[in-house]
XYZ file of C-alpha atoms in Angstrom:
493
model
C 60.789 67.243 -118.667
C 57.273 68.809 -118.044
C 56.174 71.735 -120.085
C 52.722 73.484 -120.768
C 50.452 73.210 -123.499
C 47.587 76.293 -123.112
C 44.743 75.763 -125.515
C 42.929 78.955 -126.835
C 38.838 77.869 -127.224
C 36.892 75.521 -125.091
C 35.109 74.697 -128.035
C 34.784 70.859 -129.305
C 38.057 71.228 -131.269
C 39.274 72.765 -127.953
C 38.211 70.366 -125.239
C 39.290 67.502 -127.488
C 42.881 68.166 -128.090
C 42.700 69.208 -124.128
C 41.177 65.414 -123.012
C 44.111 63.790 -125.417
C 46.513 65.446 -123.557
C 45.474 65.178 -119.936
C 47.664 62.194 -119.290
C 50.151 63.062 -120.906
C 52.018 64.252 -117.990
C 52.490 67.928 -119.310
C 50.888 70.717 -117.628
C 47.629 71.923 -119.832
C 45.582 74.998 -119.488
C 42.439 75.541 -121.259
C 41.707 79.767 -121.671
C 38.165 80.204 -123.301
C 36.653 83.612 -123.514
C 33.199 83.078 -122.776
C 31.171 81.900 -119.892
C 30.974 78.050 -120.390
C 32.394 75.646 -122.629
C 31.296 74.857 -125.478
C 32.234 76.960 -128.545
C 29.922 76.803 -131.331
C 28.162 73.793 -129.480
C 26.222 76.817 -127.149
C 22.735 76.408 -125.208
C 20.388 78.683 -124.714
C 17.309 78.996 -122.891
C 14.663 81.063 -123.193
C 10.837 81.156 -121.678
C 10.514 77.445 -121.088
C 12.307 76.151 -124.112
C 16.364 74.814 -124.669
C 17.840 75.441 -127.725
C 21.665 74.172 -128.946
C 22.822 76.841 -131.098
C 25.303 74.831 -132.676
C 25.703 71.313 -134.132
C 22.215 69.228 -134.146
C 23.325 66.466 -136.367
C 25.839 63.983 -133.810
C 27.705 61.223 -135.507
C 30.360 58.999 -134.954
C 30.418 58.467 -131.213
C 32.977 56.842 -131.311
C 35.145 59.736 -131.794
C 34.059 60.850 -128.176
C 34.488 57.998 -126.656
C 38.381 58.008 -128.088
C 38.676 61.458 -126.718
C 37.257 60.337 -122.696
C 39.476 57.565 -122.780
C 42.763 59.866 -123.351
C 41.303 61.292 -120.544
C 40.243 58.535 -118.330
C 36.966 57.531 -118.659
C 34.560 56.696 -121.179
C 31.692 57.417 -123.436
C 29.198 54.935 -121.396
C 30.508 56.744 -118.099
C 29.861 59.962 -119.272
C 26.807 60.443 -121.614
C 23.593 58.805 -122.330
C 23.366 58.514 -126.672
C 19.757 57.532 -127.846
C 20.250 56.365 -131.403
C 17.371 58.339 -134.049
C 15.581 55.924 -135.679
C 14.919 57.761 -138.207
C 18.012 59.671 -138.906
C 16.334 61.755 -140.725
C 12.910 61.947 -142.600
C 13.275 63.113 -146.383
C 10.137 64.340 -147.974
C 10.217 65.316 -151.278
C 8.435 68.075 -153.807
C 6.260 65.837 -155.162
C 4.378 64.677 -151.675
C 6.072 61.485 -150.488
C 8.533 60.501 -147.936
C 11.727 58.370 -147.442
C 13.194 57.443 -144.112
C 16.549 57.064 -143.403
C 16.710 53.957 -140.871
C 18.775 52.667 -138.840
C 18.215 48.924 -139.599
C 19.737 48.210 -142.907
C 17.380 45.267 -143.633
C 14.489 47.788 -143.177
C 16.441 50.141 -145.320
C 16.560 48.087 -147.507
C 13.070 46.595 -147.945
C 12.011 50.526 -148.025
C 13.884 51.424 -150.894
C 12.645 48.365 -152.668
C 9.170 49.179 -151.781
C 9.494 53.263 -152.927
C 11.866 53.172 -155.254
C 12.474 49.034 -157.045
C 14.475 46.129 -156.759
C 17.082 47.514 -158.894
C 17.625 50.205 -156.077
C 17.280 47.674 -153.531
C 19.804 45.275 -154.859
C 22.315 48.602 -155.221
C 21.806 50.315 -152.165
C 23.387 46.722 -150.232
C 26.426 47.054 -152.791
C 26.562 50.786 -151.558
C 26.901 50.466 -147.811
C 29.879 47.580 -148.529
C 31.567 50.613 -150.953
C 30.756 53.400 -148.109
C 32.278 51.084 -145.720
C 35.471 50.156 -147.501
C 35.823 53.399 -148.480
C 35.185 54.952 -144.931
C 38.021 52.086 -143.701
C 39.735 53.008 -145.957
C 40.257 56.965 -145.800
C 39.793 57.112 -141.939
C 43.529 56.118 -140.944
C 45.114 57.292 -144.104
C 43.892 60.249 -144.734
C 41.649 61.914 -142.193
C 43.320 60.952 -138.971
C 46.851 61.949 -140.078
C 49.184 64.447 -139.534
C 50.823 65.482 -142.653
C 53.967 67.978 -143.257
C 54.058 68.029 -147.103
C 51.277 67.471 -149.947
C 53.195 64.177 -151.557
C 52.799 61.868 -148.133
C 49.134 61.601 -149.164
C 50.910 58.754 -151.731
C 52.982 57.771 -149.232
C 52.937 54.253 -149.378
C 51.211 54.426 -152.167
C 48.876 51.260 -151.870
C 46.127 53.453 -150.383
C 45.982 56.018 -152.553
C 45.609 53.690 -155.482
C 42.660 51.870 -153.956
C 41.572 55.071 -153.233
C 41.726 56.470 -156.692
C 40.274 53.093 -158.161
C 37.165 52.995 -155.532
C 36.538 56.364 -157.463
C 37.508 58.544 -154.250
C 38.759 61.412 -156.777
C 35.536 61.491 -159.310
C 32.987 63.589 -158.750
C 29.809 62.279 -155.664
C 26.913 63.198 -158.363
C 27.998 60.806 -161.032
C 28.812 58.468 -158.903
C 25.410 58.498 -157.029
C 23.552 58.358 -160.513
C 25.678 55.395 -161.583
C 24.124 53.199 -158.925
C 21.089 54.653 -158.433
C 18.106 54.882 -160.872
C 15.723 57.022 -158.677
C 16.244 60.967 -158.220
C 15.347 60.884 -154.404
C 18.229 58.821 -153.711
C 20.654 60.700 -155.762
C 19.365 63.348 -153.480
C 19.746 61.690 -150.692
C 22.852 60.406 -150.503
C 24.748 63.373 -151.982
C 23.264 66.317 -149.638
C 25.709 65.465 -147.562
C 28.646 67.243 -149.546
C 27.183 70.962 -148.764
C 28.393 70.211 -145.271
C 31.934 70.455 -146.874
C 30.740 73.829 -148.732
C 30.351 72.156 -152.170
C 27.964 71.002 -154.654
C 27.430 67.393 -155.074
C 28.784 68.232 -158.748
C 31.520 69.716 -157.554
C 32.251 67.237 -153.939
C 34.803 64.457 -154.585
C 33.528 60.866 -153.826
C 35.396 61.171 -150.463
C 33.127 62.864 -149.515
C 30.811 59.756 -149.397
C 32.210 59.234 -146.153
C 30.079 61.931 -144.382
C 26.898 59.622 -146.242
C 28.542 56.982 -144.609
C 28.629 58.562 -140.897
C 25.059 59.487 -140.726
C 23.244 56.999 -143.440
C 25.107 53.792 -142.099
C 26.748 54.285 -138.532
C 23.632 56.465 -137.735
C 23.022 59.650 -136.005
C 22.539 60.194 -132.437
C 21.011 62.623 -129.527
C 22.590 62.867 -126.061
C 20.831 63.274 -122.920
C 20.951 67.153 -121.845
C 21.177 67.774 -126.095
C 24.558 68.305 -128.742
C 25.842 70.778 -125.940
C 26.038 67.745 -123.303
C 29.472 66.616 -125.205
C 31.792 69.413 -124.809
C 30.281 69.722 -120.361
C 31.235 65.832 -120.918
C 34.981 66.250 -122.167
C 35.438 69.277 -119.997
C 34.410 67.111 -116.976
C 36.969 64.287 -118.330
C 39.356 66.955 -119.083
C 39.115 68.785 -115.387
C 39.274 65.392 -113.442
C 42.316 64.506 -115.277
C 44.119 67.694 -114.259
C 43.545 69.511 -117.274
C 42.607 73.693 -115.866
C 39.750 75.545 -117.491
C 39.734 78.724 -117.241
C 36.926 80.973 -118.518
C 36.490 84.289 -119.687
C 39.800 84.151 -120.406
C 40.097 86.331 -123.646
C 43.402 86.048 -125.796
C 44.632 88.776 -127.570
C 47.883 88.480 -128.509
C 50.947 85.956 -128.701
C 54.273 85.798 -126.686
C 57.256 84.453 -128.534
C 61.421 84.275 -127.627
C 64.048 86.515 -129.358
C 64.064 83.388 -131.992
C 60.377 83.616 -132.719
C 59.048 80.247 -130.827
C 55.951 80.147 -128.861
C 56.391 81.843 -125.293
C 53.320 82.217 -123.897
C 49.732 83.995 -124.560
C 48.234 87.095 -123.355
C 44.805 86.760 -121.756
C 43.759 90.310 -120.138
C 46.162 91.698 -117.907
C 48.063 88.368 -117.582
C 50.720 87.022 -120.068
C 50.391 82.549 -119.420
C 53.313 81.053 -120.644
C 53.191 78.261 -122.672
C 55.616 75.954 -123.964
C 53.245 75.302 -127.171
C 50.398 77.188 -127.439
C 47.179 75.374 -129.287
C 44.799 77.989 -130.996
C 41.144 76.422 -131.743
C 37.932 78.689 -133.620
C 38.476 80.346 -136.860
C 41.224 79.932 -138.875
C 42.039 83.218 -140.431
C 41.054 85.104 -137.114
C 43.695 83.006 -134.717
C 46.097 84.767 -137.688
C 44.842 87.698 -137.190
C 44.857 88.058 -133.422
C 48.409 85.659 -132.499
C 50.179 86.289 -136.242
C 49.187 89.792 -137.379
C 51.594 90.558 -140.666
C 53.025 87.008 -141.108
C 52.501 85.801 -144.193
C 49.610 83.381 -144.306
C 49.491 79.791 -145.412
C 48.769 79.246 -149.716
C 45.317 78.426 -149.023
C 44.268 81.397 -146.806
C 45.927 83.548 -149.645
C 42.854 83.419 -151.913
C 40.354 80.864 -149.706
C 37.275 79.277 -151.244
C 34.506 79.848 -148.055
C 31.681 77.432 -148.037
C 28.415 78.803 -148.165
C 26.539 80.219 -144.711
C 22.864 79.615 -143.348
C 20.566 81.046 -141.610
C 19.090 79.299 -138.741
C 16.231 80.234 -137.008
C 15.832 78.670 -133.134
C 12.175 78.616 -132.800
C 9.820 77.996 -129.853
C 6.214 77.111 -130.280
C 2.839 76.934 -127.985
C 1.545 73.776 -130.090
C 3.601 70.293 -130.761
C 5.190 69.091 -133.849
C 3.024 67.189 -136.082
C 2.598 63.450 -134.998
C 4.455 62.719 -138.566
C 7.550 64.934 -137.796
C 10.657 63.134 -136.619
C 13.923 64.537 -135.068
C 15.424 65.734 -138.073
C 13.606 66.683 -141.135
C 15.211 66.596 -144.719
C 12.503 68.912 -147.075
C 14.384 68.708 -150.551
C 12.758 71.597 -153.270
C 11.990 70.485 -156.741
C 15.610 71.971 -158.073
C 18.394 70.716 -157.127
C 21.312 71.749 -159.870
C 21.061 74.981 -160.554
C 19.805 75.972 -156.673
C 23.367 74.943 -156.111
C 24.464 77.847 -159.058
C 22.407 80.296 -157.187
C 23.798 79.484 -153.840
C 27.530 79.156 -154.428
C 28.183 81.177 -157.761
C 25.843 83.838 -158.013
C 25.694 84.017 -153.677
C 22.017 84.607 -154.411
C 19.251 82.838 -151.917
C 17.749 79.837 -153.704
C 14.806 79.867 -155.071
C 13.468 76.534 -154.203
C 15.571 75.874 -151.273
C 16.261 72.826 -149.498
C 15.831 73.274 -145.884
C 16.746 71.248 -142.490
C 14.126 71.303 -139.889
C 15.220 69.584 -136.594
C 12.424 69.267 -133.641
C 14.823 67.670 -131.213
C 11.257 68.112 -128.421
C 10.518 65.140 -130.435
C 13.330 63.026 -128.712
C 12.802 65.167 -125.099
C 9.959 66.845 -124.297
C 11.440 68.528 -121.775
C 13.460 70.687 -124.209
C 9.771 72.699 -125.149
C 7.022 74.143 -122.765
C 4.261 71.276 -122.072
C 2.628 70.405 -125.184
C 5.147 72.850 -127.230
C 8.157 71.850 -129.884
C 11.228 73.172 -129.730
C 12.364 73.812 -133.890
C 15.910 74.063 -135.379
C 15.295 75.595 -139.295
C 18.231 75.526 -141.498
C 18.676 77.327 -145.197
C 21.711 77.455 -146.785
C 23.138 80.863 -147.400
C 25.337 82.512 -149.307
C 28.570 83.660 -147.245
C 29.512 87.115 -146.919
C 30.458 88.966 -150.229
C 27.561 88.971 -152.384
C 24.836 91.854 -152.653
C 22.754 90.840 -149.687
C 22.240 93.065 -147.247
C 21.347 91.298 -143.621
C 20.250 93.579 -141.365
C 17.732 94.516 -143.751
C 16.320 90.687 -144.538
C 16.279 89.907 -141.247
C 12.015 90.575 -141.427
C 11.894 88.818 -144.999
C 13.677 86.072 -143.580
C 11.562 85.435 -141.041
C 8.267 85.842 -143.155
C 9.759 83.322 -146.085
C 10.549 80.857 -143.473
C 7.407 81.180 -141.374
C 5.399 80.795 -144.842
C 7.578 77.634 -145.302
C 6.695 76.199 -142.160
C 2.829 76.729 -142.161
C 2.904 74.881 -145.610
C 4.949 71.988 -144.624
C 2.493 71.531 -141.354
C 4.632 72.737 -138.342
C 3.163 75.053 -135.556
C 3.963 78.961 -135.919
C 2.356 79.737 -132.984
C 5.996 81.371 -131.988
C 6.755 81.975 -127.723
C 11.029 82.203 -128.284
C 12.928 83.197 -131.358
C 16.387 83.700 -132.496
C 17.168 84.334 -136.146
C 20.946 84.058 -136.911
C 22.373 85.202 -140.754
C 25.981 85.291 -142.014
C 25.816 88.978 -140.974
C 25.437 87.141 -137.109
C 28.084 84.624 -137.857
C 30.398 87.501 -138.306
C 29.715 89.048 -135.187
C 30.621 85.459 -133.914
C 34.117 85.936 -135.494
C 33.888 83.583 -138.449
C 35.034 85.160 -141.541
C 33.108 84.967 -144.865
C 29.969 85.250 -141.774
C 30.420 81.303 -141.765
C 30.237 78.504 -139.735
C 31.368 76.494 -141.639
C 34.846 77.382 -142.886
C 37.221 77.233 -145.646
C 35.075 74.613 -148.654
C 36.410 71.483 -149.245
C 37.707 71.911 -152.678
C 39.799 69.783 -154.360
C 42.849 72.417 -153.097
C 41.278 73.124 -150.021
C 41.046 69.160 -148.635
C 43.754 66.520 -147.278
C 46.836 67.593 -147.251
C 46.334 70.558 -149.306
C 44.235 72.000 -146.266
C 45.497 74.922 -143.986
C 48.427 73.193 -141.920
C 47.728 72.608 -138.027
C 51.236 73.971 -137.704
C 52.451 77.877 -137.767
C 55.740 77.447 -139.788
C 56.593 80.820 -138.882
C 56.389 80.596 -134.951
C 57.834 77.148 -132.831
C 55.305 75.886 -130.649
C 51.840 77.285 -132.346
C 49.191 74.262 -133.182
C 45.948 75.329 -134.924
C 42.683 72.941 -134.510
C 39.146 73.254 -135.590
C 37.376 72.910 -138.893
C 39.374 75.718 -140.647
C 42.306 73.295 -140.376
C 43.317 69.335 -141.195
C 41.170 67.334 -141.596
C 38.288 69.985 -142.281
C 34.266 70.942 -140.938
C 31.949 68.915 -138.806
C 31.520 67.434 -135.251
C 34.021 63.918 -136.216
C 36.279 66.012 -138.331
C 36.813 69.080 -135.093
C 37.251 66.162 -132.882
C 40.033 64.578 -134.842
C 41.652 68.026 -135.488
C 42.031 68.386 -131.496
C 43.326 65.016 -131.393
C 45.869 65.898 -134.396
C 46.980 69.068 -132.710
C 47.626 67.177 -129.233
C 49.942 65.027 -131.420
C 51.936 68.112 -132.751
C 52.069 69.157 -129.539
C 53.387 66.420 -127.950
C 55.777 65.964 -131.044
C 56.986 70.166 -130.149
C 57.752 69.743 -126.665
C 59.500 65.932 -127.246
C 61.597 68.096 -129.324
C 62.207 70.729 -127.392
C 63.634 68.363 -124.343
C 66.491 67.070 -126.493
């Protein structure tokens, strides 16, 4: 029997979970409340220049590729992927530079060069751990639905290995145990403040996100990061799937017995059979669940930390020794981590992000312009800082940043956005990147992608299983098409 799946968010977690079931033979119905698709993963453009407001980092293609063949077609068919070569550029405090490349012979023969043999010789013994450990975790614990805590042992082969690969020890140590010089602790352990923790704090799973953009490499679509979700919505459309935009949901229709119903969108209640809600966690509560109690770990969450990001469009070009994405690591490390996460302070000696994707395509900046993406952590919402009024200071400590490190400030198009900004966005705590992937906050232990209390409601996105990035959203839309599927089997018996 055919039902209807409707999907709240044309966002990446979204589009995914809509391409996985396209073929499916059930009837699916995107509703997504802005303009375009997209989500996060938003373009703008602005006096000559293209800016993706979202997601500037793209790995694991692969991941895409599994989500246009659900529906169809195909990664190679749908998108043009140049590889970086760098990944990124790293430059350090003390003047000098390390390159993450994409050939792992070069890789290797740099790190020998910079930093000794004894580095050299560990760094080949690293990738064969990263990649046993990324084989490892992938099928058994990432991309896998599970209904109670104790299945994570279940068989329990895996999670031995896991345990005795050191998957459950803390990144930092483990970094320092195979590394003798600081700039590669550094730089292979950054990584974890994408899961909103310290690399004292991250787990060595975590290594795995080293693993995606370190060894598998990172990557920059033709059209930029916001190319992928127009790609799966094409796939998604020509495999029957209906988008509908501005299509704003507001509330939840359920049976006398409390299942899933339908959704309200406007004037218009669409009924669903299962109804999957994408974006922010605690807000899909709020707006389809008001007053049902909420999962454990939405009782007393852990956020990660915030950023600000500041889109920035310049008259002059990038330096000729900039690359696509630029790693500047401050002299502290440790205790910037303290100021950030405890004391929700800004950092004094920051480490900042600074992606010139005009680098890669030209065409995304006037003639003879760059197009800049500058990232500083942030403390969430919560603390004592007030950002409507360091909006200005902002500004002025990043611009002073960038004339120092060598970039153009010669500004033509702006946009600053701060947790306060986020929030406007709908992402509690003011950020984008979720709940933090504590120890009780990862795996299993994570926010379920199913609503116990209501039949027929799937959650995706990075506030649910398996947790934050580009892969992770994509697998969370491909875990929620699975529940769904698994709801309306059910419900035909």
């Amino acid at each position: 029997m055919t039902g209807r799946v409707v999907v709240v968010g044309a966002g990446l977690a979204g589009l995914s979970a809509a391409c996985h079931l396209a073929r499916s033979g059930h009837e699916v119905v995107v509703l997504e409340r802005g303009g375009c698709v997209g989500g996060l993963a938003a373009v703008r453009h602005d006096e000559g220049y293209t800016f993706d407001l979202g997601p500037t980092v793209l790995t694991m293609p692969d991941l895409i590729d599994d989500a246009l063949r659900a529906a169809g077609t195909s990664l190679a068919d749908e998108l043009t992927l140049r590889q970086l070569d760098p990944a990124y550029r790293a430059r350090f405090s003390d003047g000098s530079t390390l390159d993450v490349l994409a050939d792992h012979a070069a890789m290797t023969d740099q790190i020998r060069a910079a930093c000794g043999a004894h580095d050299a010789a560990a760094y080949e013994k690293f990738v064969v751990w990263l990649r046993e450990l990324y084989e490892l975790e992938m099928p058994r614990f990432i991309d896998r639905n599970f209904d109670r805590p104790w299945q994570i042992a279940d068989p329990p082969g895996p999670a031995v290995k896991l345990l005795r690969m050191g998957g459950l020890r803390h990144l930092d140590p483990l970094i320092r145990s195979r590394f003798d010089d600081e700039r590669l602790h550094r730089l292979f352990t950054f990584q974890a403040l994408y899961a909103g923790v310290s690399p004292q704090q991250a787990m060595g799973i975590f290594a795995v996100i080293t693993y995606m953009d370190s060894v598998r490499g990172v990557f920059f679509p033709e059209g930029g990061i916001h190319a992928v979700p127009r790609a799966l919505a094409r796939a998604a459309e020509a495999a029957g799937v209906q988008i509908r935009l501005r299509q704003e949901v507001t509330g939840l229709r359920r049976t006398p017995s409390g299942a899933v119903s339908g959704v309200v969108a406007g004037d218009e209640v669409v009924a669903a059979d299962v109804v999957i809600a994408t974006g922010d966690l605690p807000t899909m509560y709020d707006v389809l669940l008001p007053g049902v109690r909420r999962p454990l770990p939405l009782r007393r969450p852990r956020y990660s930390p915030s950023a600000v990001v500041w889109h920035l469009g310049t008259a002059d070009p990038a330096p000729d020794d900039v690359r696509h994405h630029n790693i500047h690591f401050g002299h502290e490390w440790a205790h910037s981590f303290d100021e950030l996460l405890d004391e929700r302070v800004l950092m004094r000696d920051p480490s900042r992000l600074v992606s010139v994707p005009s680098v890669t395509d030209p065409s995304r900046a006037r003639p003879g312009g760059a197009t800049m993406y500058v990232l500083e952590p942030a403390p969430h919402l919560g603390g004592s800082l007030d950002w409507d009024r360091m909006r200005e200071p902002m500004k002025e400590r990043l611009t002073k940043f960038l004339a120092t490190s060598g970039y153009p400030t010669d500004i033509v198009s702006e946009q600053l956005v701060t947790p306060g900004d986020w929030a406007d966005q709908g992402l509690t705590a003011g950020t984008p990147f979720a709940l933090a992937h504590t120890f009780f906050q990862s795996g299993p232990f994570r926010p379920t992608n199913v609503a116990r209390d209501a039949p027929g409601l799937v959650f995706a996105g990075a506030g649910t299983t398996p947790g934050v990035g580009v892969p992770m959203v994509l697998v969370s839309g491909k875990l929620a098409a699975q529940r769904a599927l698994a709801q309306l089997s059910e419900e035909s018996r």
